[in-house]
Amino acid sequence: MAAQEPVRRPGGRNARVRTAVCEAVLDLLHEADWDDLSIAQVAERSGVHQATIYRRWGTLGALVDDVVTEQLTRSSPVPDTGTLRGDLEAYAVQVAEDVAGPLGPVFLRAALVGTRPEGEPSKQVYLLERGTQLQKMLDRARDRGENPPTLLELLEVILAPLYFHAMFFERPTNAHHARTLVDRLLALSEKK
Amino acid sequence: MAAQEPVRRPGGRNARVRTAVCEAVLDLLHEADWDDLSIAQVAERSGVHQATIYRRWGTLGALVDDVVTEQLTRSSPVPDTGTLRGDLEAYAVQVAEDVAGPLGPVFLRAALVGTRPEGEPSKQVYLLERGTQLQKMLDRARDRGENPPTLLELLEVILAPLYFHAMFFERPTNAHHARTLVDRLLALSEKK
């Protein structure tokens, strides 16, 4: 069968498998903890054979990482509001909502599981993809004559504290906190 | 036996059990991944009964979290150099070394495992303890007539990016990066 399998195309069998498996993982993560999840459960829920899931993702860790990362990327498109502050605020508030939501800890944990030497470097892929989108946001600001921060400054001053709060603080982060971080980033840019 | 067990005191049986178990966990974490670790292995390596370990820590996650947190806290005492910049730089450089080291990912992962609703809130305890020490560092600076940032600013501008790099960047963070973050924090304080 593998020899006759057609090239991957949107809407084809591969896409259907992916959609079914992703939905099953998200469902299961809303019902139970990651530690109670198994590929067998995902197979049962999605109707996709275990062997197919193993062939495609390899491990439960890689599967969860892939699904959660895509979900968060899709639910948080990089905004284009017409001003740097508008873009940064919309982006920061969305991230704050995401990390305070049920998938936040799963996403962060998946990133850490990926730091194992034998793990998939999916965290890199996520950051590259997201970084490319955010760089475009900053480029648009520069084209409008604004004075944007660097991508690294954006990641360190906005994204890092939001993740930090999700990891270490009992009280979830919120939109007000996100806006405080945007103020800080813009204050740093003004100093330059 | 429990009824006759004396109050916990340093150097007593409890302390000896703790030392043996902590050393065993650290040894094992240097040899193998967290996922390959078990309480049975810790018992064998430390010479402490499994039942004692379960009674004291409950789960492997709580045990690893406790050991790694204490180790990182002990290896990174909050410095007292006589100036705010000196203290911040010494602290930031030490944290950068810690998170780039072998226990960094384990510590961060332990914090995330602790975000589960049924988990121990050990991350809170860590942050409270560390936060108290760092607040004293900032209080010393104020007593000397310096203009220190708030504790939250310190955590967000220095600690959060160092953790973020350890989680998402392939290249480990370093002393130069740590000093850049201190510069940023002091620049923000000067603006106020």
Coordinates of N, CA and C in Angstrom, one line a residue, chain A residues 164-165 169 177 180-181 184, chain B residues 84 88 91 130-139 141-142 146-159 184-186 188-190 192:
Chain A
F164 N 6.2 32.6 31.2 CA 6.7 32.5 32.5 C 5.5 32.5 33.5
H165 N 4.6 33.4 33.3 CA 3.4 33.5 34.2 C 2.6 32.2 34.2
F169 N 3.1 31.1 38.0 CA 2.1 31.8 38.8 C 0.8 31.1 38.8
H177 N -2.3 42.5 31.7 CA -0.8 42.2 31.8 C -0.2 42.3 30.5
T180 N 0.6 45.8 29.5 CA 1.7 46.3 30.3 C 3.0 45.9 29.6
L181 N 3.1 44.7 29.0 CA 4.3 44.2 28.4 C 4.5 45.0 27.1
R184 N 6.0 48.3 27.9 CA 7.4 48.1 28.2 C 8.2 48.0 26.9
Chain B
L84 N 23.7 47.3 42.8 CA 22.6 46.7 42.1 C 23.0 46.0 40.9
L88 N 22.7 42.0 40.1 CA 21.9 41.5 39.0 C 22.7 40.7 38.0
Y91 N 23.7 37.4 39.5 CA 22.5 36.5 39.5 C 22.1 36.0 38.1
R130 N 12.5 32.0 46.3 CA 13.5 32.8 45.5 C 13.1 34.2 45.5
G131 N 11.8 34.5 45.4 CA 11.3 35.9 45.3 C 11.7 36.6 46.6
T132 N 11.6 36.0 47.8 CA 11.9 36.6 49.0 C 13.4 37.0 49.0
Q133 N 14.3 36.1 48.5 CA 15.7 36.4 48.5 C 16.0 37.6 47.5
L134 N 15.3 37.5 46.4 CA 15.5 38.6 45.4 C 15.0 39.9 45.9
Q135 N 13.9 39.9 46.6 CA 13.3 41.1 47.2 C 14.3 41.8 48.1
K136 N 15.0 40.9 48.9 CA 16.1 41.5 49.8 C 17.2 42.1 49.0
M137 N 17.6 41.5 47.9 CA 18.6 42.1 47.0 C 18.1 43.5 46.6
L138 N 16.9 43.6 46.2 CA 16.3 44.9 45.7 C 16.2 45.9 46.9
D139 N 15.9 45.4 48.1 CA 15.8 46.3 49.3 C 17.1 46.8 49.6
A141 N 19.5 47.5 47.6 CA 19.8 48.5 46.6 C 19.1 49.8 47.0
R142 N 17.8 49.7 47.4 CA 17.1 50.9 47.8 C 17.7 51.6 49.0
E146 N 20.0 53.5 45.6 CA 19.9 53.2 44.2 C 18.4 53.1 43.9
N147 N 18.0 53.0 42.6 CA 16.6 53.0 42.2 C 16.3 51.6 41.6
P148 N 16.0 50.6 42.4 CA 15.8 49.3 41.9 C 14.5 49.1 41.2
P149 N 14.4 48.1 40.3 CA 13.1 47.7 39.7 C 12.3 47.0 40.7
T150 N 11.0 46.7 40.4 CA 10.2 45.8 41.3 C 10.7 44.4 41.0
L151 N 10.2 43.5 42.0 CA 10.5 42.1 41.9 C 9.9 41.5 40.6
L152 N 8.7 42.0 40.3 CA 8.0 41.4 39.1 C 8.8 41.8 37.8
E153 N 9.3 43.1 37.8 CA 10.1 43.5 36.6 C 11.4 42.7 36.5
L154 N 12.0 42.4 37.6 CA 13.2 41.6 37.6 C 12.9 40.2 37.0
L155 N 11.8 39.6 37.5 CA 11.5 38.2 37.1 C 11.1 38.2 35.6
E156 N 10.4 39.3 35.2 CA 9.9 39.3 33.8 C 11.0 39.7 32.8
V157 N 11.9 40.6 33.2 CA 12.9 41.1 32.2 C 14.2 40.2 32.2
I158 N 14.5 39.6 33.3 CA 15.7 38.7 33.4 C 15.4 37.3 33.4
L159 N 14.6 36.8 34.3 CA 14.4 35.4 34.5 C 13.6 34.8 33.3
R184 N 18.9 45.9 30.0 CA 17.5 46.3 29.7 C 16.7 46.6 30.9
L185 N 16.9 45.8 32.0 CA 16.2 46.1 33.2 C 16.6 47.4 33.8
L186 N 17.9 47.7 33.8 CA 18.3 49.0 34.4 C 17.9 50.2 33.5
L188 N 15.1 50.3 31.9 CA 13.7 50.6 32.3 C 13.6 51.3 33.6
S189 N 14.4 51.0 34.6 CA 14.4 51.6 35.9 C 14.7 53.1 35.7
E190 N 15.7 53.4 34.9 CA 16.1 54.8 34.7 C 15.0 55.6 34.1
K192 N 12.0 55.5 34.9 CA 10.9 55.8 35.8 C 11.1 57.2 36.5

